[in-house]
Amino acid sequence: MAGMGRSSRAGRSTDRSRTEPDVRPAATGPGGRAHAQGPLTRPVDSGLAELRPDRDRPAAWSLLVDGAPQSLVDLADPTHLGFEYQRRLGHLVDLVAPPGRPLTVLHLGGGALTLARYVAATRPRSRQQVAEIDTALTELVRAELPLERGWQVKVRGADARSVLERTPEGTVDLVIADVFSGARVPAHCTTVEFSALAARALAPGGWYAVNIADGSALSFARSQVATLGAVFPELCLVADPAVLRGKRFGNLVLAAAHTGLPLAELTRKVASDAALGRVEHGRALADFAAGATPATDATAAPSPAPPPGVFR
């Protein structure tokens, strides 16, 4: 999510995406764009993409689409997660299995493939699939910010839900949903039915992680807690306290599972981060979502649009 750190979209369909041409490994070798080449702007399916050199890290690049920050990639250090919501998703990657154990991961939304790079670097031999509807964006990222050879990452140019529907049952250790159309989570990726598809894809002990954005009354976030709670017995939420109080628009990360989540370990990791964060679960999370109605395919709406100027 832009400003807060948007990294993907999956609501827009194009002729190119329906053909799903992109099922080969995404790794294209070492190297990549150098800061000396300067920024790069190029039209993609979802708008105008820009690669902008990072001021603080000599091999890092910010990806923006239509002026909204999408991802930060450090070609020299794929374990660096520049956006706070991505670090929180990284904490879940760290905790879903013992350190170093390879994972099978399904990323719904790809952007610059920041989380896929993190998984590949921290858990060698992991097998990953990415659903990214914007095939032109994927081509740009592959060309300018290539993945390392040997990383088992495949990118499908298709809608996130269509890929999730075709994922074999019980085969994925971690499903990460970071799906945005523009600056909003599309309605068809916010429902009980969508969450049930994610639950179906998970292997025993697997987790479902979701990045959303909301502000003010947090009606969308409360509904999403109720939605995941209708499918999963275990649930927690991680966000900046100011976002949880409705003081600013920002990202919230939800984690759901059929088995217990490592709440103490996650809380410690969140507390160690430079950005303020709070983990809500149990009674506090139930109180947060009190009165909220789960979203279904018949009733769902997209997440709210960010307020004007939030990305400046």
Coordinates of C-alpha atoms in Angstrom, one line a residue:
M1 CA 0.0 0.0 0.0
A2 CA 1.5 3.3 -1.1
G3 CA 3.1 5.5 1.5
M4 CA 2.5 2.7 4.0
G5 CA 4.1 0.4 1.5
R6 CA 1.9 -1.0 -1.3
S7 CA 3.4 -3.8 -3.3
S8 CA 0.8 -5.4 -5.5
R9 CA -2.5 -5.3 -7.2
A10 CA -4.8 -8.0 -8.5
G11 CA -8.1 -6.5 -9.4
R12 CA -7.6 -5.5 -13.1
S13 CA -7.9 -8.0 -15.9
T14 CA -6.1 -7.6 -19.2
D15 CA -5.9 -9.8 -22.3
R16 CA -2.2 -10.4 -21.6
S17 CA -2.9 -11.6 -18.0
R18 CA -5.6 -14.0 -19.2
T19 CA -3.1 -15.8 -21.4
E20 CA -0.9 -16.5 -18.4
P21 CA 2.4 -16.5 -20.4
D22 CA 4.6 -16.2 -17.4
V23 CA 5.1 -19.5 -15.7
R24 CA 8.9 -19.9 -16.0
P25 CA 11.3 -19.3 -13.0
A26 CA 11.6 -15.5 -12.5
A27 CA 15.3 -15.6 -11.7
T28 CA 17.3 -13.9 -14.4
G29 CA 20.7 -13.8 -12.8
P30 CA 22.9 -11.3 -10.8
G31 CA 23.3 -7.7 -11.6
G32 CA 20.5 -5.2 -12.0
R33 CA 20.1 -1.5 -12.5
A34 CA 22.8 0.8 -11.1
H35 CA 22.2 4.1 -9.4
A36 CA 24.4 5.8 -11.9
Q37 CA 21.7 5.0 -14.5
G38 CA 19.3 7.2 -12.6
P39 CA 15.5 6.8 -12.2
L40 CA 13.4 5.0 -14.8
T41 CA 9.8 5.6 -15.7
R42 CA 7.8 3.3 -17.8
P43 CA 4.0 2.6 -18.5
V44 CA 2.7 -0.7 -17.1
D45 CA -0.7 -2.2 -17.1
S46 CA -1.8 -0.5 -13.9
G47 CA -0.3 3.0 -14.5
L48 CA 3.0 4.7 -14.7
A49 CA 5.8 2.8 -13.0
E50 CA 8.9 4.5 -11.7
L51 CA 12.1 3.0 -10.3
R52 CA 13.8 5.6 -8.1
P53 CA 17.3 5.1 -6.5
D54 CA 17.2 4.9 -2.7
R55 CA 19.1 7.7 -1.0
D56 CA 20.4 5.6 1.9
R57 CA 21.2 2.3 0.3
P58 CA 23.5 2.3 -2.8
A59 CA 21.9 -0.8 -4.4
A60 CA 18.3 -0.2 -3.4
W61 CA 15.4 1.0 -5.5
S62 CA 11.9 2.2 -4.7
L63 CA 9.1 1.1 -7.0
L64 CA 6.3 3.6 -7.5
V65 CA 3.2 3.3 -9.6
D66 CA 1.3 6.6 -10.4
G67 CA 3.4 8.3 -7.7
A68 CA 2.5 5.8 -4.9
P69 CA 5.3 3.8 -3.3
Q70 CA 4.9 0.1 -3.9
S71 CA 8.0 -1.7 -2.9
L72 CA 11.6 -1.3 -1.9
V73 CA 14.2 -3.7 -3.2
D74 CA 17.9 -3.8 -2.2
L75 CA 19.7 -5.8 -4.8
A76 CA 22.7 -6.2 -2.5
D77 CA 20.6 -7.3 0.5
P78 CA 17.4 -9.2 -0.2
T79 CA 16.7 -9.5 3.5
H80 CA 16.2 -5.8 3.8
L81 CA 12.5 -4.9 4.2
G82 CA 12.1 -1.1 4.0
F83 CA 8.4 -0.9 4.6
E84 CA 7.0 -1.6 8.1
Y85 CA 4.2 -3.8 6.9
Q86 CA 6.7 -5.9 4.9
R87 CA 8.8 -6.3 8.0
R88 CA 5.8 -7.6 9.8
L89 CA 5.1 -10.1 7.1
G90 CA 8.8 -11.0 7.3
H91 CA 8.4 -11.7 11.0
L92 CA 5.6 -14.2 10.0
V93 CA 8.0 -15.8 7.4
D94 CA 10.6 -16.2 10.2
L95 CA 8.2 -17.8 12.6
V96 CA 6.0 -20.1 10.4
A97 CA 8.7 -22.8 10.6
P98 CA 12.1 -23.4 12.2
P99 CA 14.9 -21.1 10.9
G100 CA 16.2 -22.0 7.5
R101 CA 13.6 -24.7 6.7
P102 CA 12.5 -24.4 3.1
L103 CA 8.9 -23.3 2.6
T104 CA 6.2 -23.5 -0.1
V105 CA 4.8 -20.0 -0.4
L106 CA 2.0 -18.5 -2.5
H107 CA 2.2 -14.7 -2.9
L108 CA -1.0 -13.1 -4.0
G109 CA 0.3 -9.9 -5.4
G110 CA 3.9 -9.5 -6.5
G111 CA 5.0 -5.9 -7.1
A112 CA 8.8 -5.9 -7.1
L113 CA 8.8 -9.4 -5.5
T114 CA 10.3 -8.0 -2.2
L115 CA 8.8 -10.7 0.0
A116 CA 9.7 -13.5 -2.4
R117 CA 13.3 -12.3 -2.4
Y118 CA 13.2 -12.3 1.4
V119 CA 11.9 -15.9 1.6
A120 CA 14.5 -17.1 -1.0
A121 CA 17.4 -15.5 0.9
T122 CA 16.4 -16.6 4.4
R123 CA 15.0 -20.0 3.5
P124 CA 17.1 -21.5 0.6
R125 CA 15.4 -24.1 -1.5
S126 CA 12.0 -22.7 -0.8
R127 CA 9.4 -23.1 -3.6
Q128 CA 7.4 -19.9 -4.4
Q129 CA 4.6 -18.9 -6.7
V130 CA 3.6 -15.3 -7.2
A131 CA 0.3 -14.1 -8.7
E132 CA 0.8 -10.7 -10.3
I133 CA -1.8 -9.5 -12.8
D134 CA 0.4 -6.7 -14.1
T135 CA 2.6 -8.6 -16.5
A136 CA 4.3 -5.4 -17.8
L137 CA 5.3 -4.6 -14.3
T138 CA 6.7 -8.0 -13.8
E139 CA 8.7 -7.7 -17.0
L140 CA 10.1 -4.4 -15.8
V141 CA 11.1 -5.8 -12.4
R142 CA 12.7 -8.9 -14.0
A143 CA 14.8 -6.7 -16.4
E144 CA 15.9 -4.0 -14.0
L145 CA 15.8 -5.7 -10.5
P146 CA 16.5 -9.4 -11.4
L147 CA 16.3 -12.2 -8.9
E148 CA 19.3 -14.4 -8.2
R149 CA 19.8 -17.5 -10.3
G150 CA 18.7 -20.7 -8.5
W151 CA 15.8 -19.0 -6.6
Q152 CA 12.7 -21.1 -7.2
V153 CA 10.2 -18.3 -7.9
K154 CA 7.5 -18.6 -10.5
V155 CA 5.3 -15.6 -11.5
R156 CA 1.9 -16.1 -13.0
G157 CA 0.4 -13.1 -14.9
A158 CA -3.1 -13.7 -13.5
D159 CA -5.7 -12.5 -11.0
A160 CA -4.9 -13.5 -7.4
R161 CA -8.2 -15.3 -6.8
S162 CA -8.0 -17.3 -10.0
V163 CA -4.5 -18.6 -9.0
L164 CA -5.8 -19.3 -5.5
E165 CA -8.7 -21.3 -6.9
R166 CA -6.3 -23.5 -8.9
T167 CA -3.9 -24.1 -6.0
P168 CA -3.9 -27.8 -5.0
E169 CA -5.4 -28.5 -1.6
G170 CA -3.0 -28.7 1.4
T171 CA 0.1 -27.8 -0.5
V172 CA 1.2 -24.4 0.8
D173 CA 3.0 -23.5 4.1
L174 CA 2.3 -19.8 3.8
V175 CA -0.2 -17.8 1.7
I176 CA 0.6 -14.0 1.7
A177 CA -2.1 -11.8 0.3
D178 CA -0.9 -8.3 -0.6
V179 CA -3.5 -7.6 -3.2
F180 CA -4.2 -4.0 -4.3
S181 CA -6.0 -2.5 -7.3
G182 CA -4.6 1.0 -7.4
A183 CA -4.6 1.9 -3.7
R184 CA -7.5 -0.4 -2.7
V185 CA -7.9 -4.0 -1.9
P186 CA -10.4 -5.3 -4.5
A187 CA -13.7 -6.6 -3.2
H188 CA -13.4 -10.2 -4.6
C189 CA -10.2 -10.7 -2.5
T190 CA -11.7 -9.7 0.8
T191 CA -14.4 -12.3 1.4
V192 CA -15.2 -15.4 3.5
E193 CA -15.1 -17.4 0.2
F194 CA -11.6 -16.0 -0.6
S195 CA -10.4 -16.8 2.9
A196 CA -11.8 -20.3 2.6
L197 CA -9.8 -20.8 -0.6
A198 CA -6.7 -19.8 1.2
A199 CA -7.5 -22.2 4.1
R200 CA -8.0 -25.0 1.6
A201 CA -4.6 -24.3 0.1
L202 CA -2.7 -24.5 3.4
A203 CA -0.8 -27.6 4.4
P204 CA -1.2 -28.7 8.1
G205 CA 0.2 -26.1 10.3
G206 CA 0.2 -23.5 7.5
W207 CA -0.6 -19.8 7.9
Y208 CA -2.5 -17.2 6.0
A209 CA -1.1 -13.6 6.1
V210 CA -3.0 -10.6 4.8
N211 CA -1.9 -7.0 4.3
I212 CA -4.8 -4.4 4.2
A213 CA -5.1 -0.7 4.6
D214 CA -7.6 1.4 6.5
G215 CA -8.1 4.5 8.6
S216 CA -10.5 6.6 10.6
A217 CA -13.3 4.3 11.9
L218 CA -11.5 1.2 10.6
S219 CA -14.7 -0.3 9.4
F220 CA -13.0 -2.3 6.7
A221 CA -10.3 -3.6 9.0
R222 CA -13.0 -4.7 11.6
S223 CA -14.9 -6.5 8.8
Q224 CA -11.7 -8.3 7.7
V225 CA -11.1 -9.5 11.2
A226 CA -14.7 -10.9 11.3
T227 CA -14.2 -12.4 7.8
L228 CA -11.0 -14.3 8.7
G229 CA -12.5 -15.2 12.0
A230 CA -15.4 -16.9 10.2
V231 CA -12.8 -19.3 8.6
F232 CA -9.9 -19.6 11.0
P233 CA -10.0 -20.3 14.7
E234 CA -6.6 -18.5 15.4
L235 CA -6.1 -14.9 14.4
C236 CA -4.0 -11.9 15.3
L237 CA -3.5 -8.4 13.9
V238 CA -0.4 -6.2 13.8
A239 CA -0.5 -2.4 13.2
D240 CA 0.8 0.9 14.3
P241 CA -1.0 2.0 17.5
A242 CA -1.9 5.3 15.7
V243 CA -3.6 3.3 12.9
L244 CA -5.5 1.2 15.4
R245 CA -6.8 4.4 17.1
G246 CA -7.9 5.7 13.7
K247 CA -5.5 8.6 13.9
R248 CA -3.9 7.9 10.5
F249 CA -4.5 5.8 7.4
G250 CA -2.1 2.9 7.2
N251 CA -1.4 -0.8 6.9
L252 CA -2.7 -3.6 9.1
V253 CA -1.3 -7.1 8.9
L254 CA -3.6 -10.1 9.8
A255 CA -2.3 -13.6 10.4
A256 CA -4.7 -16.6 10.6
A257 CA -4.2 -20.3 11.1
H258 CA -6.0 -23.5 12.2
T259 CA -3.3 -24.1 14.9
G260 CA -1.9 -21.7 17.5
L261 CA 0.1 -18.7 16.4
P262 CA 3.4 -17.9 18.2
L263 CA 2.0 -14.7 19.7
A264 CA 4.8 -14.1 22.3
E265 CA 7.5 -14.5 19.7
L266 CA 5.7 -12.3 17.2
T267 CA 5.1 -9.6 19.9
R268 CA 8.8 -9.6 20.7
K269 CA 9.7 -9.2 17.0
V270 CA 7.3 -6.4 16.5
A271 CA 8.5 -4.6 19.6
S272 CA 12.1 -4.8 18.3
D273 CA 11.2 -3.0 15.1
A274 CA 12.1 0.7 14.7
A275 CA 8.5 1.4 13.8
L276 CA 5.9 1.3 16.5
G277 CA 3.6 -1.7 16.3
R278 CA 1.1 -3.6 18.4
V279 CA -0.1 -7.2 18.3
E280 CA -3.8 -7.6 19.0
H281 CA -5.4 -11.1 19.6
G282 CA -7.8 -12.9 21.8
R283 CA -10.3 -10.8 23.7
A284 CA -8.8 -7.5 22.6
L285 CA -9.1 -8.5 18.9
A286 CA -12.7 -9.7 19.5
D287 CA -13.5 -6.3 21.1
F288 CA -11.9 -4.6 18.1
A289 CA -14.2 -6.4 15.7
A290 CA -17.3 -6.4 17.8
G291 CA -20.4 -5.9 15.7
A292 CA -18.6 -6.2 12.4
T293 CA -20.1 -8.4 9.7
P294 CA -18.0 -10.8 7.7
A295 CA -17.7 -9.9 4.0
T296 CA -19.1 -12.4 1.4
D297 CA -19.0 -12.5 -2.3
A298 CA -22.5 -11.1 -2.3
T299 CA -21.8 -8.1 0.0
A300 CA -18.1 -7.2 -0.2
A301 CA -16.7 -3.8 -1.1
P302 CA -13.2 -2.7 -1.8
S303 CA -11.1 -1.2 1.0
P304 CA -11.5 2.5 1.4
A305 CA -9.5 4.9 -0.8
P306 CA -6.7 6.6 1.0
P307 CA -7.3 10.3 1.9
P308 CA -5.8 13.0 -0.3
G309 CA -2.1 13.7 0.2
V310 CA -1.4 10.5 2.2
F311 CA 1.5 9.6 -0.2
R312 CA 3.2 12.9 -0.1

